[in-house]
Amino acid sequence: MSGWLDMGEYSAFVWACFAIFFVFLLWDLVQPAWRLRRLQREIALRARREAARSATTTEHPIP
C-alpha cells in the first residue's frame, strides 16, 4: 500500500492531478444546487415584482 502512495519521481504530478480531479468533481456536485437556488430566487423576485405591478395598476387608466 505504501508503494502505491509513494509514486517516486511522479508523485507530485500524480497527487496534483488527483487534487485537481477532486476539485472539479466537487464543483460538478455543488454548482447545480447553487444554480437551482439562484433560479428559484430569481423566479420568486419576478413573481413579487409582477404582483406589485399588478396591484398598483388601475382598472381604468386616465385617458
CSV table of C-alpha atoms in Angstrom, one decimal:
chain,number,residue,atom,x,y,z
A,1,MET,CA,0.0,0.0,0.0
A,2,SER,CA,2.8,2.4,0.8
A,3,GLY,CA,4.3,1.7,-2.6
A,4,TRP,CA,1.1,2.8,-4.2
A,5,LEU,CA,1.0,6.0,-2.1
A,6,ASP,CA,4.7,6.8,-2.8
A,7,MET,CA,4.9,7.1,-6.6
A,8,GLY,CA,8.6,8.0,-6.8
A,9,GLU,CA,9.5,10.9,-9.1
A,10,TYR,CA,6.0,11.2,-10.4
A,11,SER,CA,4.3,11.6,-7.1
A,12,ALA,CA,3.9,15.4,-7.3
A,13,PHE,CA,2.3,15.2,-10.7
A,14,VAL,CA,0.0,12.3,-9.8
A,15,TRP,CA,-1.2,13.9,-6.5
A,16,ALA,CA,-1.7,17.3,-8.2
A,17,CYS,CA,-3.9,15.5,-10.8
A,18,PHE,CA,-5.9,13.8,-8.1
A,19,ALA,CA,-6.4,17.1,-6.3
A,20,ILE,CA,-7.5,18.9,-9.5
A,21,PHE,CA,-9.8,16.0,-10.3
A,22,PHE,CA,-11.5,16.1,-6.9
A,23,VAL,CA,-11.9,19.9,-7.0
A,24,PHE,CA,-13.7,19.6,-10.4
A,25,LEU,CA,-15.7,16.7,-9.0
A,26,LEU,CA,-16.8,18.7,-6.0
A,27,TRP,CA,-17.6,21.7,-8.3
A,28,ASP,CA,-19.7,19.4,-10.5
A,29,LEU,CA,-21.7,18.3,-7.5
A,30,VAL,CA,-22.2,21.7,-5.9
A,31,GLN,CA,-22.7,24.1,-8.9
A,32,PRO,CA,-26.1,22.7,-10.0
A,33,ALA,CA,-27.5,23.2,-6.5
A,34,TRP,CA,-26.2,26.8,-6.4
A,35,ARG,CA,-27.7,27.4,-9.9
A,36,LEU,CA,-31.1,26.0,-8.8
A,37,ARG,CA,-31.2,28.1,-5.7
A,38,ARG,CA,-30.3,31.2,-7.8
A,39,LEU,CA,-33.0,30.5,-10.3
A,40,GLN,CA,-35.6,29.9,-7.6
A,41,ARG,CA,-34.7,33.3,-6.1
A,42,GLU,CA,-35.0,35.0,-9.5
A,43,ILE,CA,-38.4,33.4,-10.1
A,44,ALA,CA,-39.6,34.5,-6.7
A,45,LEU,CA,-38.4,38.0,-7.2
A,46,ARG,CA,-40.1,38.2,-10.6
A,47,ALA,CA,-43.3,37.0,-9.1
A,48,ARG,CA,-43.1,39.6,-6.4
A,49,ARG,CA,-42.4,42.3,-8.9
A,50,GLU,CA,-45.3,41.2,-11.1
A,51,ALA,CA,-47.7,41.1,-8.1
A,52,ALA,CA,-46.6,44.6,-7.0
A,53,ARG,CA,-47.0,45.9,-10.6
A,54,SER,CA,-50.5,44.4,-11.0
A,55,ALA,CA,-51.5,45.7,-7.6
A,56,THR,CA,-50.5,49.3,-8.5
A,57,THR,CA,-52.1,49.4,-11.9
A,58,THR,CA,-55.6,50.7,-12.1
A,59,GLU,CA,-58.5,49.1,-13.9
A,60,HIS,CA,-59.5,52.3,-15.8
A,61,PRO,CA,-56.5,54.3,-16.9
A,62,ILE,CA,-56.9,58.1,-17.2
A,63,PRO,CA,-57.3,59.0,-20.9
